[in-house]
Coordinates of C-alpha atoms in Angstrom, one line a residue:
M145 CA -17.1 381.5 150.1
I146 CA -16.9 380.2 153.0
G147 CA -18.3 380.2 156.3
L148 CA -17.1 379.4 159.4
G149 CA -18.5 379.6 162.8
R150 CA -22.0 380.3 164.2
M151 CA -21.8 383.7 162.2
G152 CA -20.8 382.4 159.4
G153 CA -23.1 380.0 159.4
N154 CA -26.1 382.6 159.4
M155 CA -23.9 384.5 157.1
A156 CA -24.4 382.0 155.0
Q157 CA -28.3 381.6 155.2
R158 CA -28.0 385.4 154.0
L159 CA -26.0 384.8 150.8
L160 CA -28.1 381.9 150.1
L161 CA -30.8 384.5 149.8
A162 CA -29.5 386.4 148.0
G163 CA -29.1 383.2 145.4
H164 CA -24.8 383.6 145.6
R165 CA -23.7 379.5 145.4
I166 CA -22.0 378.8 148.6
V167 CA -19.8 375.6 149.4
A168 CA -18.9 375.5 152.9
F169 CA -17.0 373.6 155.4
D170 CA -16.0 373.5 158.8
Q171 CA -14.5 371.5 161.7
N172 CA -17.9 370.7 163.6
R173 CA -19.9 368.8 161.3
E174 CA -22.9 369.5 162.9
A175 CA -22.4 373.1 161.2
I176 CA -21.5 372.2 157.5
H177 CA -25.5 369.8 158.0
A178 CA -27.2 373.1 159.0
A179 CA -25.5 374.8 156.1
S180 CA -25.8 372.5 153.7
F181 CA -29.7 372.4 155.0
A182 CA -30.0 375.7 153.7
G183 CA -28.3 375.0 151.0
A184 CA -25.0 375.3 150.7
E185 CA -22.7 372.0 149.3
A186 CA -20.6 370.9 152.3
A187 CA -17.3 370.1 151.3
D188 CA -15.1 367.8 154.1
S189 CA -11.9 370.0 153.6
L190 CA -10.8 372.9 153.1
E191 CA -9.2 370.9 149.9
D192 CA -12.0 369.4 149.1
L193 CA -14.2 373.4 148.5
V194 CA -11.0 374.7 146.8
S195 CA -11.1 372.4 144.3
Q196 CA -15.6 372.7 143.8
L197 CA -14.6 376.6 143.2
S198 CA -14.4 378.4 140.1
I199 CA -12.2 380.2 139.4
P200 CA -11.6 383.5 140.5
R201 CA -12.2 381.7 144.0
A202 CA -13.7 384.2 147.2
V203 CA -12.8 382.3 150.5
W204 CA -14.7 383.2 153.8
L205 CA -12.9 383.2 157.0
M206 CA -15.2 382.9 159.8
L207 CA -12.9 381.7 162.7
P208 CA -10.8 383.2 166.5
A209 CA -7.9 385.2 165.9
G210 CA -3.9 384.1 166.4
D211 CA -3.4 380.3 165.9
V212 CA -6.5 379.2 164.5
T213 CA -6.2 382.4 161.7
E214 CA -3.1 381.7 160.8
G215 CA -3.6 378.2 160.3
T216 CA -6.3 378.4 158.6
V217 CA -4.3 381.1 156.5
D218 CA -1.3 379.2 155.9
V219 CA -3.2 375.5 154.6
L220 CA -4.9 377.5 152.7
A221 CA -2.4 379.4 150.0
P222 CA -1.0 376.6 148.5
L223 CA -4.2 375.4 147.9
L224 CA -5.5 378.7 145.6
S225 CA -4.2 380.0 142.8
P226 CA -3.0 383.8 141.3
G227 CA -6.0 385.6 141.6
D228 CA -7.8 384.2 144.3
V229 CA -9.4 386.7 147.8
V230 CA -9.4 385.2 150.9
L231 CA -11.3 387.3 152.9
D232 CA -11.3 387.4 156.7
G233 CA -15.0 388.2 158.5
G234 CA -13.2 387.4 162.3
N235 CA -12.0 390.3 164.8
A236 CA -7.8 390.1 164.2
Y237 CA -5.8 391.7 165.1
Y238 CA -4.2 394.3 161.9
K239 CA -1.3 394.6 162.2
D240 CA -2.0 390.4 162.4
T241 CA -4.2 391.1 158.9
M242 CA -1.0 392.8 157.3
R243 CA 0.7 390.8 157.7
R244 CA -0.5 388.0 156.7
G245 CA -1.9 390.1 154.1
E246 CA 1.5 390.0 152.9
K247 CA 2.3 386.5 153.2
L248 CA -0.3 385.8 150.9
A249 CA 0.5 388.3 148.0
A250 CA 3.7 386.3 147.6
H251 CA 1.7 383.3 146.2
G252 CA -0.4 385.7 144.2
L253 CA -3.1 386.3 145.8
E254 CA -5.1 389.2 147.8
L255 CA -6.0 389.1 151.8
M256 CA -9.5 391.6 151.9
D257 CA -10.3 392.4 156.3
V258 CA -13.7 392.6 156.7
G259 CA -14.5 393.8 159.9
T260 CA -17.9 392.6 160.8
S261 CA -20.9 393.5 163.5
G262 CA -24.3 392.3 163.8
G263 CA -23.9 389.5 165.5
V264 CA -26.4 386.6 165.6
W265 CA -29.2 389.5 164.7
G266 CA -27.2 389.6 161.8
L267 CA -29.0 386.9 159.7
S268 CA -32.3 389.5 160.0
Q269 CA -31.4 392.1 160.2
G270 CA -28.2 392.7 158.3
Y271 CA -24.5 393.6 159.3
S272 CA -22.3 396.2 159.2
L273 CA -19.2 395.2 157.2
M274 CA -16.1 397.7 156.7
V275 CA -13.8 396.4 154.2
G276 CA -9.9 396.4 153.6
G277 CA -8.3 395.6 150.4
S278 CA -7.9 396.5 146.6
S279 CA -10.0 398.8 144.9
G280 CA -10.1 395.9 142.7
A281 CA -10.8 393.6 144.6
F282 CA -13.7 395.6 146.3
A283 CA -15.5 396.0 142.9
R284 CA -15.9 392.3 142.3
L285 CA -16.8 391.7 145.4
E286 CA -19.0 394.5 145.9
P287 CA -22.1 392.2 145.0
V288 CA -21.6 389.6 149.1
F289 CA -20.4 392.7 150.9
Q290 CA -24.5 394.4 149.0
A291 CA -26.5 391.2 150.3
L292 CA -24.4 390.7 153.8
A293 CA -25.3 394.1 154.9
P294 CA -28.9 395.9 155.5
A295 CA -29.6 397.0 152.5
P296 CA -27.8 397.4 148.7
D297 CA -26.9 400.9 150.0
R298 CA -26.3 401.6 152.7
G299 CA -23.7 399.4 156.0
Y300 CA -21.0 398.2 154.3
S301 CA -17.7 400.9 152.0
H302 CA -13.9 400.2 151.4
V303 CA -12.5 401.8 154.0
G304 CA -9.1 401.8 153.1
P305 CA -6.1 398.5 151.8
T306 CA -5.4 395.4 153.8
G307 CA -5.2 396.3 157.7
A308 CA -8.0 399.1 157.2
G309 CA -11.1 396.9 157.8
H310 CA -9.3 395.6 160.6
F311 CA -8.3 398.7 162.6
V312 CA -11.5 400.1 162.4
K313 CA -13.9 397.5 163.5
M314 CA -11.2 397.2 166.7
V315 CA -11.9 400.9 167.1
H316 CA -15.4 399.9 166.8
N317 CA -15.8 397.8 168.9
G318 CA -13.9 399.9 171.9
I319 CA -16.3 402.5 170.8
E320 CA -18.7 400.0 172.2
Y321 CA -16.6 398.9 175.4
G322 CA -17.7 402.6 176.5
L323 CA -21.2 402.4 174.9
M324 CA -22.0 399.4 177.2
Q325 CA -20.2 400.7 180.4
A326 CA -22.1 404.2 180.3
Y327 CA -25.9 402.4 180.1
A328 CA -25.1 399.1 182.3
E329 CA -23.5 402.6 185.2
G330 CA -26.4 404.2 184.5
L331 CA -28.7 401.4 185.5
E332 CA -26.9 400.6 188.2
L333 CA -26.8 404.6 189.5
L334 CA -31.1 404.6 188.8
Q335 CA -31.9 400.6 189.9
A336 CA -29.8 401.6 193.5
K337 CA -31.6 405.0 194.7
A338 CA -34.9 403.0 196.5
D339 CA -37.0 405.1 197.6
F340 CA -38.0 405.4 194.0
D341 CA -39.1 402.2 193.1
L342 CA -37.8 402.6 189.7
D343 CA -38.6 400.8 187.0
L344 CA -35.9 399.9 185.1
R345 CA -37.5 398.2 181.7
Q346 CA -40.3 400.9 182.0
I347 CA -37.0 404.0 181.9
A348 CA -35.6 401.9 179.0
E349 CA -38.0 401.6 177.1
T350 CA -38.9 405.2 177.7
W351 CA -35.9 406.8 176.9
R352 CA -35.3 403.6 173.5
H353 CA -37.6 407.0 171.3
G354 CA -37.3 410.3 171.1
S355 CA -34.2 410.0 173.3
V356 CA -30.6 411.0 172.8
V357 CA -29.7 408.2 174.3
R358 CA -31.6 405.7 172.1
S359 CA -28.8 403.0 169.7
W360 CA -29.2 399.8 169.0
L361 CA -28.0 398.6 172.6
L362 CA -30.3 400.0 173.9
D363 CA -33.2 398.1 172.6
L364 CA -31.0 395.2 174.0
A365 CA -31.4 396.8 177.2
A366 CA -34.6 397.0 176.9
A367 CA -34.9 393.8 176.1
A368 CA -32.7 392.1 178.6
L369 CA -34.7 393.8 182.0
E370 CA -37.7 392.7 179.8
E371 CA -36.6 388.6 179.4
D372 CA -34.3 389.1 183.8
P373 CA -35.6 392.5 185.6
G374 CA -33.5 391.6 188.4
L375 CA -30.9 389.9 186.3
E376 CA -30.6 387.7 188.8
S377 CA -29.5 385.0 186.7
L378 CA -26.5 386.2 185.2
R379 CA -22.3 386.9 187.6
S380 CA -21.2 390.4 187.1
Y381 CA -18.9 388.8 185.2
V382 CA -17.6 390.4 182.0
D383 CA -15.5 388.8 179.4
D384 CA -13.0 390.2 175.7
S385 CA -12.7 389.0 173.3
G386 CA -9.5 391.2 173.0
E387 CA -9.9 393.8 170.3
G388 CA -10.5 396.3 173.2
R389 CA -7.4 396.2 174.3
W390 CA -5.5 396.8 170.7
T391 CA -8.2 399.6 170.6
V392 CA -6.6 400.6 174.4
Q393 CA -2.5 399.8 172.9
E394 CA -3.0 402.0 169.6
S395 CA -4.0 404.9 171.5
V396 CA -0.6 404.3 174.0
D397 CA 0.9 404.6 170.5
L398 CA -0.4 407.2 168.4
A399 CA -0.7 409.5 171.4
V400 CA -4.1 409.7 171.3
P401 CA -6.4 409.6 174.8
I402 CA -8.7 406.8 175.5
P403 CA -9.8 407.4 178.9
V404 CA -13.7 406.2 178.4
I405 CA -12.8 403.0 176.3
T406 CA -9.6 402.5 178.5
L407 CA -11.9 402.6 181.9
A408 CA -14.7 400.6 180.0
L409 CA -11.6 397.4 179.5
Q410 CA -10.4 397.5 182.7
Q411 CA -14.2 397.5 183.9
R412 CA -14.4 394.2 182.8
F413 CA -11.5 393.0 184.2
R414 CA -12.1 393.8 187.6
S415 CA -16.0 392.5 186.6
R416 CA -13.7 388.9 186.9
Q417 CA -12.9 389.1 190.0
G418 CA -14.2 388.1 192.9
E419 CA -12.7 390.0 196.3
P420 CA -9.3 391.5 194.2
F421 CA -6.5 392.2 196.0
G422 CA -6.7 396.0 195.4
G423 CA -9.6 395.7 197.2
R424 CA -8.1 394.1 200.6
M425 CA -5.1 395.8 200.0
L426 CA -7.6 399.5 199.8
A427 CA -9.7 398.3 203.4
A428 CA -6.1 396.7 204.9
L429 CA -4.4 400.2 204.5
R430 CA -7.1 402.3 205.3
G431 CA -7.2 400.4 208.8
Q432 CA -3.5 400.9 209.1
F433 CA -3.8 404.8 208.7
G434 CA -6.8 405.8 210.7
G435 CA -7.8 402.6 212.8
H436 CA -10.8 402.4 210.8
A437 CA -13.3 399.2 211.2
V438 CA -11.8 396.4 208.5
R439 CA -14.5 393.8 208.2
Q440 CA -12.7 390.2 208.3
K441 CA -13.9 386.9 206.4
D442 CA -15.3 384.9 207.9

């Protein structure tokens, strides 16, 4: 097994606790030292890692989507043997995963895509795993998924062929965008009702128990408000890592309307603009046609 990146390190620790043998490589030497301290065997390179694994091998990648994953798969392919499996636990675009699967199949290798949710909490709480690949490879590696999941009988599933795992995770993240936006808007509305002097932390905590809107995201919202009740330490800037965009594009391709997810994605774009041109244009047009007052920059 191989774990790269912060969440990869946490996953390696969880597997080690379950008694699995881990050989770890990362270009960040500190990450390798951390994995070694937890009990993993260190490798100096991908070649060294492959040489330390017994056949049939299973190599798990936790890498950013795009060129980094592509390049690593290309390096691994000639190093591995027929029957070996490469598992991609990152947030790759599912069509790229399908293409990489075909590329590896030409070498007698299999690519399994493992849509992974749980973030930095996965070490203690377990990960939700959405697995794509053949049923045979899934059966062989199921003990690994069971060790990573919240429990051996829940939190993971074989969702379909190669590409299906990343597709399901993509839609999962799109849903996440919509849920996060709904919580943010609702709490902002509560905060704006100044004459009630509402305690958002208390309200979030109340909703966590028995409410129809309770969820892990609400738990995290309550924790954030506990740490910083006015969120004064944060900027209103929300990044996106690609899954929301891919989800919206897929909805266009399939002609399936997903207005909530689409608007949540658009709101993230808007959050990164301090003085958006579109807002200034609205002010200009209102001033032009109605003679309404506009606010000039200092």
